[in-house]
Coordinates of C-alpha atoms in Angstrom, one line a residue:
M190 CA 54.8 -64.3 41.0
P191 CA 55.2 -60.5 42.0
R192 CA 53.6 -58.3 39.9
T193 CA 55.1 -55.7 37.3
L194 CA 55.8 -52.3 38.5
L195 CA 57.4 -50.4 35.7
K196 CA 57.5 -51.4 31.9
T197 CA 59.2 -49.4 28.9
E198 CA 58.2 -49.7 25.6
N199 CA 60.5 -48.1 23.0
L200 CA 62.0 -46.0 25.3
L201 CA 64.0 -43.2 23.5
V202 CA 66.1 -40.3 24.2
R203 CA 67.3 -37.8 21.5
Y204 CA 69.6 -34.8 22.4
H205 CA 69.4 -31.7 20.2
G206 CA 72.6 -29.6 20.1
H207 CA 74.1 -27.1 17.7
D208 CA 75.6 -30.1 15.9
G209 CA 72.6 -32.0 15.1
E210 CA 70.7 -34.5 17.0
V211 CA 72.4 -37.0 18.8
T212 CA 70.5 -40.4 20.0
A213 CA 71.4 -41.5 23.2
V214 CA 68.8 -44.2 24.0
S215 CA 67.6 -46.5 21.0
G216 CA 64.3 -47.6 21.8
V217 CA 64.8 -49.8 24.9
D218 CA 62.3 -52.3 26.5
F219 CA 62.7 -53.8 30.0
S220 CA 60.2 -54.2 32.9
I221 CA 60.8 -54.2 36.8
A222 CA 58.9 -56.1 39.4
E223 CA 57.7 -55.1 42.8
G224 CA 60.8 -55.8 45.1
E225 CA 63.5 -56.5 42.1
S226 CA 66.4 -55.3 41.6
L227 CA 67.7 -54.5 37.9
A228 CA 71.3 -53.3 37.1
V229 CA 71.8 -51.8 33.9
V230 CA 75.4 -52.1 33.1
G231 CA 77.7 -50.0 30.4
E232 CA 80.4 -47.7 30.0
S233 CA 80.0 -43.9 30.0
G234 CA 78.1 -42.4 27.1
C235 CA 76.3 -45.5 26.6
G236 CA 72.5 -43.8 27.7
K237 CA 72.2 -45.5 31.1
T238 CA 72.0 -41.9 33.0
S239 CA 69.5 -40.8 30.1
V240 CA 67.4 -43.4 31.1
A241 CA 67.2 -43.1 34.7
L242 CA 66.8 -38.7 33.8
A243 CA 63.9 -39.6 31.2
L244 CA 61.9 -42.0 34.1
M245 CA 62.3 -39.1 36.4
G246 CA 60.9 -36.6 34.0
L247 CA 64.4 -34.4 34.5
F248 CA 65.0 -33.5 30.9
P249 CA 64.1 -30.0 29.5
A250 CA 61.4 -30.4 26.9
K251 CA 63.1 -27.7 24.2
A252 CA 66.6 -29.5 24.6
V253 CA 65.5 -33.2 24.8
D254 CA 63.4 -35.3 23.2
V255 CA 62.1 -38.4 25.0
Q256 CA 59.5 -41.0 23.3
G257 CA 58.3 -44.2 24.2
V258 CA 56.0 -45.5 26.7
A259 CA 57.3 -46.1 30.8
T260 CA 54.1 -47.2 32.4
L261 CA 54.3 -47.1 36.6
D262 CA 51.7 -48.7 38.4
G263 CA 49.3 -48.2 35.6
R264 CA 50.2 -44.5 34.8
D265 CA 52.6 -43.6 31.9
V266 CA 55.0 -41.4 33.2
L267 CA 56.3 -39.8 30.1
S268 CA 53.0 -38.4 29.2
L269 CA 52.5 -36.5 32.6
S270 CA 52.9 -32.7 33.0
Q271 CA 55.8 -31.3 35.4
A272 CA 53.1 -31.0 38.2
E273 CA 52.1 -34.2 37.7
M274 CA 55.5 -35.6 37.8
R275 CA 56.5 -33.1 41.0
E276 CA 54.1 -35.3 42.7
V277 CA 55.6 -38.6 41.7
R278 CA 59.0 -37.8 42.1
G279 CA 60.1 -38.4 46.0
Q280 CA 57.0 -40.2 46.4
E281 CA 56.4 -43.2 43.9
I282 CA 60.0 -43.0 42.3
S283 CA 63.1 -41.5 43.6
M284 CA 66.7 -41.3 42.3
I285 CA 70.0 -41.3 44.2
F286 CA 72.4 -39.5 42.0
Q287 CA 76.2 -40.2 41.5
D288 CA 77.9 -37.3 42.8
P289 CA 76.3 -36.2 46.4
M290 CA 78.7 -33.4 46.6
T291 CA 77.0 -31.4 44.0
S292 CA 73.7 -32.9 43.9
L293 CA 73.0 -31.6 47.8
N294 CA 72.3 -28.2 47.8
P295 CA 75.3 -26.6 49.7
Y296 CA 73.3 -23.5 51.3
L297 CA 70.6 -25.8 53.1
R298 CA 71.3 -27.9 56.2
I299 CA 71.3 -31.6 55.7
G300 CA 68.0 -32.1 58.1
L301 CA 66.2 -29.6 55.6
Q302 CA 67.1 -31.7 52.8
V303 CA 66.4 -35.1 53.9
A304 CA 62.8 -33.9 55.7
E305 CA 61.8 -31.7 52.5
P306 CA 60.1 -34.6 50.6
L307 CA 58.3 -35.2 53.8
I308 CA 56.6 -31.5 54.1
Y309 CA 55.9 -31.6 50.3
H310 CA 54.5 -35.2 49.9
R311 CA 53.1 -35.8 53.3
G312 CA 52.3 -32.5 54.8
M313 CA 54.1 -33.0 57.7
R314 CA 55.0 -29.6 59.9
K315 CA 58.7 -28.8 60.3
R316 CA 59.2 -29.9 63.7
A317 CA 57.9 -33.2 63.0
A318 CA 59.5 -33.6 59.8
R319 CA 63.0 -32.9 61.5
E320 CA 62.2 -35.5 64.3
A321 CA 61.4 -38.2 61.2
A322 CA 64.9 -36.8 59.2
A323 CA 66.7 -37.8 62.7
G324 CA 65.0 -41.2 62.4
L325 CA 66.2 -41.5 58.6
L326 CA 69.8 -40.6 59.2
E327 CA 70.1 -43.2 61.9
S328 CA 68.7 -45.5 59.6
V329 CA 71.1 -44.9 57.0
D330 CA 74.3 -45.6 60.1
F331 CA 74.6 -42.2 61.5
T332 CA 75.6 -42.1 64.9
S333 CA 73.9 -38.5 66.9
P334 CA 71.6 -38.1 63.8
M335 CA 70.0 -35.1 65.9
E336 CA 74.0 -33.4 65.7
H337 CA 74.1 -34.1 61.9
L338 CA 70.8 -32.5 61.1
S339 CA 72.2 -28.8 61.5
R340 CA 75.1 -29.3 59.4
Y341 CA 76.3 -28.6 55.6
P342 CA 77.1 -30.7 53.5
H343 CA 80.5 -29.5 53.2
E344 CA 80.9 -30.8 56.8
F345 CA 80.2 -34.0 55.4
S346 CA 82.5 -36.9 53.7
G347 CA 81.7 -38.2 50.0
G348 CA 80.2 -41.2 51.9
M349 CA 78.0 -39.3 54.6
C350 CA 76.7 -37.0 51.5
Q351 CA 75.6 -40.2 50.1
R352 CA 74.1 -41.7 52.9
A353 CA 72.1 -38.6 53.6
M354 CA 71.0 -38.7 49.9
I355 CA 69.6 -42.0 50.5
A356 CA 67.7 -41.2 53.5
S357 CA 66.7 -38.2 51.8
A358 CA 65.5 -40.6 48.5
L359 CA 63.9 -43.1 50.9
S360 CA 61.9 -41.0 53.1
C361 CA 58.4 -41.1 51.7
S362 CA 59.1 -44.8 50.9
P363 CA 59.3 -44.8 47.3
K364 CA 57.9 -48.1 45.2
L365 CA 60.9 -47.7 43.0
L366 CA 64.3 -46.2 44.0
I367 CA 66.8 -45.6 41.0
A368 CA 70.6 -45.7 42.0
D369 CA 72.9 -43.9 39.4
E370 CA 76.7 -44.9 40.2
P371 CA 75.7 -44.5 43.9
T372 CA 79.1 -45.7 45.3
T373 CA 81.7 -44.4 42.2
A374 CA 84.7 -43.1 43.5
L375 CA 83.8 -44.3 47.0
D376 CA 86.5 -46.3 49.2
V377 CA 85.4 -50.2 49.2
I378 CA 84.3 -49.9 53.0
T379 CA 82.1 -46.6 52.9
Q380 CA 80.9 -48.2 49.6
D381 CA 80.1 -51.9 51.4
R382 CA 78.2 -49.5 54.0
V383 CA 76.3 -47.8 51.4
L384 CA 75.1 -50.5 49.7
R385 CA 74.0 -52.6 52.9
V386 CA 71.8 -49.6 53.7
V387 CA 70.2 -49.9 50.4
Q388 CA 69.5 -53.4 50.5
E389 CA 68.2 -53.3 53.8
M390 CA 65.8 -50.1 53.0
R391 CA 64.6 -52.5 49.9
G392 CA 64.4 -55.3 52.2
K393 CA 61.9 -53.3 54.7
Q394 CA 59.9 -51.4 51.8
N395 CA 59.5 -54.2 49.1
M396 CA 60.9 -51.5 47.1
A397 CA 62.1 -52.0 43.5
L398 CA 66.2 -51.0 42.5
L399 CA 67.1 -49.8 38.9
L400 CA 70.7 -49.9 39.8
I401 CA 73.0 -47.9 37.1
T402 CA 76.5 -49.0 37.5
H403 CA 79.6 -49.9 36.0
D404 CA 81.1 -52.2 38.9
L405 CA 80.4 -55.5 38.0
G406 CA 81.1 -56.9 41.6
I407 CA 78.3 -54.7 43.0
V408 CA 75.9 -56.2 40.2
A409 CA 77.0 -59.6 41.4
S410 CA 76.2 -58.9 45.0
I411 CA 72.8 -57.3 44.8
A412 CA 71.1 -57.8 41.3
D413 CA 68.5 -60.1 40.3
R414 CA 68.4 -59.2 36.4
V415 CA 71.2 -57.4 34.8
A416 CA 70.8 -55.5 31.2
I417 CA 74.1 -55.0 29.1
M418 CA 73.8 -51.6 27.5
H419 CA 76.2 -50.4 24.8
N420 CA 75.5 -47.4 22.4
G421 CA 72.1 -46.9 23.6
E422 CA 70.8 -50.2 22.9
F423 CA 70.3 -53.0 25.5
V424 CA 72.9 -55.6 23.7
E425 CA 71.9 -58.5 26.5
M426 CA 69.9 -59.2 29.2
G427 CA 69.1 -61.9 31.9
T428 CA 69.6 -63.1 35.2
V429 CA 72.7 -62.2 37.2
H430 CA 73.6 -65.9 37.4
E431 CA 73.0 -66.2 33.5
I432 CA 74.9 -63.1 32.4
F433 CA 78.0 -63.7 34.7
S434 CA 78.3 -67.7 33.7
N435 CA 77.2 -67.8 30.6
P436 CA 77.5 -64.4 28.7
Q437 CA 76.4 -64.3 24.8
H438 CA 77.3 -61.0 23.7
D439 CA 80.9 -59.8 22.8
Y440 CA 80.6 -56.8 24.9
T441 CA 79.3 -58.5 28.2
K442 CA 82.3 -61.1 27.6
A443 CA 85.1 -58.1 27.2
L444 CA 83.6 -56.4 30.4
L445 CA 83.7 -59.2 32.5
A446 CA 87.2 -60.0 31.2
A447 CA 88.4 -56.4 32.1
V448 CA 88.0 -56.7 35.9
P449 CA 90.8 -57.5 37.9
R450 CA 89.7 -59.8 40.7
L451 CA 91.3 -60.5 43.9
D452 CA 90.9 -64.6 43.1
G453 CA 92.4 -64.2 39.6
N454 CA 95.6 -64.4 38.0
K455 CA 97.6 -61.0 38.3
S456 CA 99.8 -62.2 35.6
V457 CA 97.1 -62.1 32.8
R458 CA 96.9 -58.9 30.9
L459 CA 93.3 -57.7 31.6
A460 CA 91.3 -57.4 28.9
S461 CA 90.5 -54.2 26.9
V462 CA 86.6 -53.4 25.4
Q463 CA 88.5 -51.4 22.9
K464 CA 91.0 -52.5 20.5
E465 CA 94.5 -51.6 22.1
E466 CA 97.4 -49.9 20.3
Q467 CA 101.0 -50.9 20.6
I468 CA 103.0 -48.7 23.0
S469 CA 105.9 -46.8 21.4
T470 CA 108.3 -44.3 22.7
P471 CA 109.6 -42.9 19.2
A472 CA 112.8 -40.8 19.6
I473 CA 113.1 -37.3 18.2
E474 CA 114.9 -36.9 15.3
D475 CA 118.3 -34.9 15.1
E476 CA 118.1 -34.1 18.6
P477 CA 118.5 -36.6 21.6
T478 CA 116.0 -37.4 24.4
P479 CA 116.7 -35.9 27.5
Q480 CA 118.9 -38.4 29.7
Q481 CA 117.2 -39.8 32.4
S482 CA 119.6 -39.9 35.9
P483 CA 121.5 -43.3 35.9
T484 CA 119.8 -46.0 37.6
P485 CA 120.9 -47.1 40.8
P486 CA 122.7 -50.4 41.6
K487 CA 119.9 -53.3 41.9
G488 CA 118.6 -53.4 45.5
N489 CA 119.5 -49.6 46.0
S490 CA 116.6 -47.2 47.3
L491 CA 115.3 -44.8 45.1
I492 CA 112.7 -43.2 47.7
Q493 CA 113.6 -43.6 51.5
V494 CA 111.1 -42.1 54.0
E495 CA 112.2 -42.1 57.3
D496 CA 109.4 -41.4 60.4
L497 CA 107.7 -38.7 58.0
S498 CA 104.6 -37.0 59.7
V499 CA 102.2 -34.6 58.7
H500 CA 99.9 -33.2 61.5
F501 CA 97.3 -30.4 61.2
H502 CA 96.4 -28.3 64.0
L503 CA 92.9 -26.8 63.6
K504 CA 90.7 -24.4 66.0
T505 CA 87.5 -25.7 67.0
P506 CA 84.2 -23.2 67.0
S507 CA 84.9 -23.3 71.0
G508 CA 88.3 -21.6 70.4
D509 CA 90.2 -24.9 71.7
S510 CA 93.0 -26.7 69.5
R511 CA 92.9 -29.8 67.7
T512 CA 95.5 -32.0 66.1
I513 CA 94.9 -33.8 63.1
K514 CA 97.7 -36.7 62.4
A515 CA 97.0 -37.1 58.7
V516 CA 100.4 -39.0 58.5
D517 CA 102.1 -40.3 61.7
R518 CA 105.6 -41.6 61.6
V519 CA 105.5 -43.4 58.4
S520 CA 108.6 -45.3 56.7
L521 CA 109.2 -46.9 53.4
E522 CA 111.4 -47.5 50.6
I523 CA 110.8 -47.8 47.1
K524 CA 113.5 -49.4 44.5
P525 CA 114.2 -48.6 40.8
G526 CA 111.7 -50.3 38.7
E527 CA 109.4 -51.3 41.3
V528 CA 105.7 -50.5 41.8
L529 CA 104.4 -49.9 45.2
G530 CA 101.0 -50.2 45.9
L531 CA 99.8 -48.0 48.8
V532 CA 96.0 -48.9 49.7
G533 CA 93.3 -47.4 52.4
Q534 CA 90.0 -46.1 52.7
S535 CA 89.6 -42.2 52.0
G536 CA 91.1 -40.3 54.9
S537 CA 93.6 -42.6 55.6
G538 CA 96.5 -40.5 55.1
K539 CA 97.6 -41.7 51.4
S540 CA 97.3 -38.5 49.4
T541 CA 98.8 -36.2 52.2
L542 CA 102.0 -39.0 52.2
V543 CA 102.3 -38.7 48.6
R544 CA 102.5 -34.6 49.0
A545 CA 104.8 -34.6 51.4
I546 CA 106.8 -36.8 49.9
L547 CA 107.3 -34.5 47.0
Q548 CA 107.4 -31.7 49.4
L549 CA 104.2 -30.2 48.1
I550 CA 102.8 -30.1 51.7
K551 CA 106.0 -29.4 54.4
P552 CA 106.0 -33.0 56.9
T553 CA 105.9 -31.8 60.5
S554 CA 109.1 -34.4 61.0
G555 CA 110.9 -36.7 59.3
R556 CA 112.8 -37.2 56.4
V557 CA 112.6 -37.9 52.5
K558 CA 115.6 -38.8 50.4
Y559 CA 115.6 -39.2 46.5
E560 CA 119.1 -40.6 45.1
G561 CA 120.4 -40.0 48.6
R562 CA 119.5 -36.5 48.7
E563 CA 117.7 -35.2 51.3
L564 CA 114.4 -33.2 49.8
T565 CA 113.4 -31.8 53.3
A566 CA 116.2 -30.1 53.4
L567 CA 116.7 -28.7 49.9
P568 CA 115.4 -25.2 49.1
E569 CA 112.2 -24.6 46.9
S570 CA 114.3 -24.1 43.8
A571 CA 115.9 -27.0 44.1
V572 CA 112.8 -29.2 44.7
R573 CA 111.6 -27.3 41.8
E574 CA 114.2 -29.2 39.6
V575 CA 113.9 -33.0 41.4
W576 CA 110.0 -32.7 40.4
K577 CA 111.5 -33.0 36.7
E578 CA 112.0 -36.7 38.1
L579 CA 109.5 -37.4 40.2
Q580 CA 105.9 -36.3 38.7
L581 CA 102.0 -36.9 39.9
I582 CA 99.1 -38.1 37.9
F583 CA 95.9 -36.9 39.8
Q584 CA 92.7 -38.5 40.4
D585 CA 90.4 -36.4 39.2
P586 CA 90.7 -36.3 35.1
Y587 CA 88.0 -34.0 35.0
G588 CA 89.4 -31.0 37.5
S589 CA 93.2 -31.2 37.0
L590 CA 93.0 -30.5 33.6
N591 CA 93.0 -26.5 32.7
S592 CA 89.4 -26.2 30.7
R593 CA 90.7 -22.9 29.0
M594 CA 93.9 -25.1 27.8
T595 CA 93.9 -27.8 24.6
A596 CA 95.1 -30.9 24.8
G597 CA 98.8 -29.9 23.2
Q598 CA 99.2 -26.7 25.5
I599 CA 98.5 -28.9 28.5
I600 CA 101.2 -31.5 27.4
S601 CA 103.7 -29.0 26.3
R602 CA 103.3 -26.8 29.6
P603 CA 106.1 -28.8 31.5
L604 CA 108.4 -29.1 28.5
L605 CA 108.6 -25.1 28.1
N606 CA 108.6 -24.6 32.0
Y607 CA 111.6 -26.3 32.3
G608 CA 113.2 -25.7 28.9
I609 CA 113.3 -29.5 27.8
T610 CA 112.5 -28.9 24.2
P611 CA 113.2 -26.0 22.0
R612 CA 109.7 -24.2 21.2
R613 CA 109.9 -24.9 17.6
K614 CA 110.2 -28.6 18.3
T615 CA 107.6 -28.8 21.2
R616 CA 104.8 -29.7 18.8
K617 CA 106.5 -32.7 17.6
R618 CA 107.3 -33.8 21.0
V619 CA 103.5 -33.4 21.9
E620 CA 102.6 -35.7 19.2
E621 CA 105.0 -38.0 20.1
L622 CA 103.9 -38.1 24.0
M623 CA 100.0 -38.1 22.5
T624 CA 101.2 -41.4 20.5
T625 CA 103.0 -43.2 23.5
V626 CA 99.6 -43.0 25.7
Q627 CA 97.6 -44.1 22.8
L628 CA 96.0 -40.4 21.5
D629 CA 95.4 -39.6 18.4
P630 CA 98.0 -36.7 17.7
A631 CA 95.6 -35.0 15.4
W632 CA 93.5 -34.2 18.5
L633 CA 96.2 -31.7 20.3
N634 CA 93.8 -28.6 19.5
R635 CA 90.9 -30.2 21.3
Y636 CA 89.7 -28.6 25.0
P637 CA 89.3 -31.1 27.9
H638 CA 85.4 -31.2 27.7
E639 CA 86.0 -32.9 24.2
F640 CA 87.4 -35.7 25.6
S641 CA 85.8 -39.2 27.5
G642 CA 87.1 -39.6 31.1
G643 CA 89.7 -42.0 30.2
Q644 CA 91.0 -40.0 27.4
R645 CA 91.6 -36.9 30.1
Q646 CA 93.4 -39.4 32.1
R647 CA 95.6 -40.1 29.3
I648 CA 96.3 -36.2 28.8
G649 CA 97.2 -36.5 32.5
I650 CA 99.7 -39.0 31.9
A651 CA 101.1 -37.7 28.9
R652 CA 101.8 -34.3 30.8
A653 CA 103.6 -36.2 33.6
L654 CA 105.7 -38.3 31.1
A655 CA 107.2 -34.8 29.2
C656 CA 109.7 -34.0 31.5
N657 CA 111.3 -37.9 31.1
P658 CA 110.4 -38.4 34.9
R659 CA 111.9 -41.3 37.2
V660 CA 109.4 -42.2 39.5
L661 CA 105.1 -41.6 38.6
F662 CA 103.0 -41.1 42.0
C663 CA 99.6 -42.5 40.4
D664 CA 97.2 -40.8 43.1
E665 CA 93.6 -42.9 42.6
P666 CA 94.3 -42.4 38.8
V667 CA 91.5 -45.1 37.7
S668 CA 89.0 -44.8 40.7
A669 CA 86.1 -42.8 38.8
L670 CA 86.6 -44.5 35.4
D671 CA 84.8 -47.2 33.6
V672 CA 85.9 -51.1 34.3
S673 CA 86.9 -50.8 30.8
I674 CA 88.9 -47.6 30.5
Q675 CA 90.0 -48.5 33.9
A676 CA 91.7 -51.7 32.5
D677 CA 93.0 -49.7 29.2
I678 CA 94.8 -47.3 31.8
I679 CA 96.3 -50.1 34.0
N680 CA 97.6 -51.5 31.1
L681 CA 98.9 -48.6 29.6
L682 CA 100.7 -48.0 33.0
Q683 CA 102.1 -51.6 32.8
D684 CA 103.7 -50.9 29.1
L685 CA 105.0 -47.6 30.2
T686 CA 106.6 -48.9 33.2
E687 CA 108.2 -51.7 31.4
A688 CA 109.2 -49.5 28.3
L689 CA 110.5 -46.3 30.2
S690 CA 111.9 -48.2 33.0
L691 CA 109.6 -46.2 35.5
T692 CA 109.2 -46.5 39.2
L693 CA 105.4 -46.3 40.3
L694 CA 103.8 -45.2 43.8
F695 CA 100.2 -46.6 42.9
I696 CA 97.4 -45.3 45.4
S697 CA 94.0 -46.7 45.6
H698 CA 91.3 -48.1 47.9
D699 CA 90.7 -50.9 45.4
L700 CA 93.1 -53.9 46.7
A701 CA 92.2 -56.1 43.5
V702 CA 93.3 -53.1 41.6
V703 CA 96.7 -52.3 43.3
R704 CA 97.3 -56.3 43.4
H705 CA 97.1 -56.2 39.3
I706 CA 99.7 -53.9 39.3
A707 CA 101.9 -53.7 42.2
D708 CA 104.9 -55.7 43.1
R709 CA 104.5 -55.0 46.8
I710 CA 101.2 -53.1 48.8
A711 CA 101.5 -51.1 52.0
V712 CA 98.1 -50.7 53.9
M713 CA 97.4 -47.4 55.7
N714 CA 95.2 -46.6 58.1
H715 CA 94.7 -43.3 60.1
G716 CA 97.8 -42.2 58.8
E717 CA 100.4 -45.1 59.4
I718 CA 101.2 -47.9 57.8
V719 CA 99.6 -51.0 59.2
E720 CA 100.9 -53.7 57.2
W721 CA 103.0 -54.9 54.3
L722 CA 101.9 -57.5 51.8
K723 CA 103.1 -59.4 48.7
T724 CA 101.0 -59.6 46.2
D725 CA 100.7 -63.5 45.3
D726 CA 98.4 -64.2 47.9
I727 CA 97.0 -61.0 49.8
C728 CA 94.0 -63.3 51.5
A729 CA 96.2 -65.6 53.2
E730 CA 99.1 -63.3 54.0
A731 CA 96.6 -60.6 55.4
S732 CA 96.8 -60.4 59.3
H733 CA 96.0 -57.0 60.7
P734 CA 92.4 -56.7 61.4
Y735 CA 91.9 -53.4 59.2
T736 CA 93.5 -54.9 55.9
K737 CA 90.9 -57.8 56.6
E738 CA 88.1 -55.4 56.6
L739 CA 89.1 -54.0 53.6
L740 CA 89.2 -57.6 51.9
A741 CA 86.1 -58.0 53.2
A742 CA 84.4 -55.3 51.8
I743 CA 85.4 -55.8 47.9
P744 CA 82.4 -56.8 45.8
I745 CA 83.4 -60.2 43.7
P746 CA 82.3 -60.1 40.2
D747 CA 80.6 -63.3 40.4
P748 CA 77.1 -63.9 41.7
T749 CA 77.9 -67.5 43.6
V750 CA 81.1 -65.9 45.8
H751 CA 79.8 -62.4 47.5
R752 CA 82.6 -62.0 49.3
I753 CA 86.3 -63.5 49.3
E754 CA 87.3 -65.3 52.0
V755 CA 89.8 -63.8 54.5
H756 CA 91.5 -66.1 56.9
G757 CA 90.6 -65.1 60.5
A758 CA 88.0 -62.3 59.3
T759 CA 84.9 -62.2 61.0

C-alpha cells in the first residue's frame, strides 16, 4: 500500500477584510498517497484555491489566517517560516496556476522561467539549466524547444504557456503537484494535450497530484479519489467510481446532472444547482416595447454569408511579408429562430468570422447579407443602426464589463445610445432586463467586481437584450464558467430564445455544450468550415478527421467511459 505523502487536519483559512472576517475553508481533513491523484471539485468561491494557496504558503500573514496541520513527508508545512517554504516550493511541492498568461512573468524569457527552479534549488549554472529547460519543453510536447527558450510569454498561445508552466513546475521532480484549474478556457484538443503531459510525468516520477477543477469529465479520466467541496467544506469524498456511480450528497448529484454530455439526451434540460426563477419578460406600462423587425417567412435565411474571407498581412522580423488566412471563403446561412453552433479549437477563426459578419472587422472579400441587405456595402452609420438587431455576448465576463460603471449603467448604455427608452424610464427598463436574466434589480448600483462570474455574464446578456435584438452572437459565453453556472447560462439562453423568438449563433470549442443548445453545427478549422452536423447523433455523422479529433479529445464525465467512441477514429 502506498505511503501517505500529505495529510491535513482541520485546515482552516480565514480572510480579514474591511467588512470583517470571511471563512473560506472550514476545517477540512484529507490525505494524498504517493503517486495518487485527488481531485477537489466545486464551484467558484467554494474554497478550492484557498486550500492550494495555504499548502503552498502563499498567503500574506496579515491578511489571511491559516490554521490546522498539513504534514508533507513528516513536516508540517503550515508551521514553516517563509525562508523554509522557499526551499519546499518548487522542490517538494509545485503548483500550476489557473491563468498561465498572468502567472508567467511577461518581462522574462520562457527559458529562464523554466530553468529558474533548477538554478535556485539544484545550483545549476545557467548554460546547464538552459539545456535542461530545453529538454523539459520537449517533454511537454514543444517542437524545436531551443528556439522557444528565447521567446516571451506573449509570443505563445494559452496552451503553450500552460505547458511551459508545467515544465517549470516539474523541473525539480516534486513529490506533490497542485494543478489549479490547469485547463480552464483551453480548447478540448489543447486540454487533452496538457492533461496527457501531466499524466505521463506523474507516472514517470511517481508524483502525487492534487487536481482542482470544476470539469467532471477531467475528474473522471484522471482522478483516483474525489472530494466535493461546497461553502468551504468537503461534503462528500470517495473513489472516483463511488462518486460518479453512487453519489450521496444532493450537491454532488446536482453537479453531475448539470453537465452536458455527448452521449446524453439533448432534449432534457440541464439541472441547476441553484434554484432557478421563471423567465419573465415584463412589458413597460404606458409605453410600447420597441418593435422588432417582422419575421421573414419560414425557410428564408435571416443571415447569409457568401465566400467570406479575412486575411491579415504581417511583417516578419526579417522584413518579409506573411499572410494569415484567419477566415477563408466561408459560406453559411442562419434561419429565423435557429440556433447555429460553431465549433473549433482556439485559433480556428470562429471569433474573427463573427466580427467580420458584424463588420467589426472589414472582410478581405465576400459578402454578408442581413434580411437581404448587404452589410459589407453599407456605410458605418448604417451598420451601427443594424447593430441594434445584431448583438454580441462576449467570452470573458470579467473583461467585457467596464469596471468603473455599475450594472445599471452598463445595461442602460445601449438604451441611451440608441434613444430606445426615455431617460426618465430607463431605470424601470433596466430593472425589467435584470429580472429577465434572473438578477435581482436591487443590485443595479453594484459594480462588476461585486458579482460572481455567472452573474457578470448575465449582465452582459441583459446589455445585449436591451436593444430588442433579432440575433445574438454568443462568443464562448460559458467557456470560463463553472459547470453549474454554465448550465444556468445555457438554460437561460434557451429560455430567452423561445420567449423572445431570438436567433443565435453560438460559438464554443466544446461540442457537448454546442450539441445541447444548437439545431445545426458547423465545424471550423484553419479558417474554413470543414463539416456540417446535425445534433441528433454527432458521433455517427462525423466524417472529417478534424471533427473526429475534437470528439475524441472530449473527456466524458464517467470513469468507465474515458472517451466517446467515434466511428472511424484512430
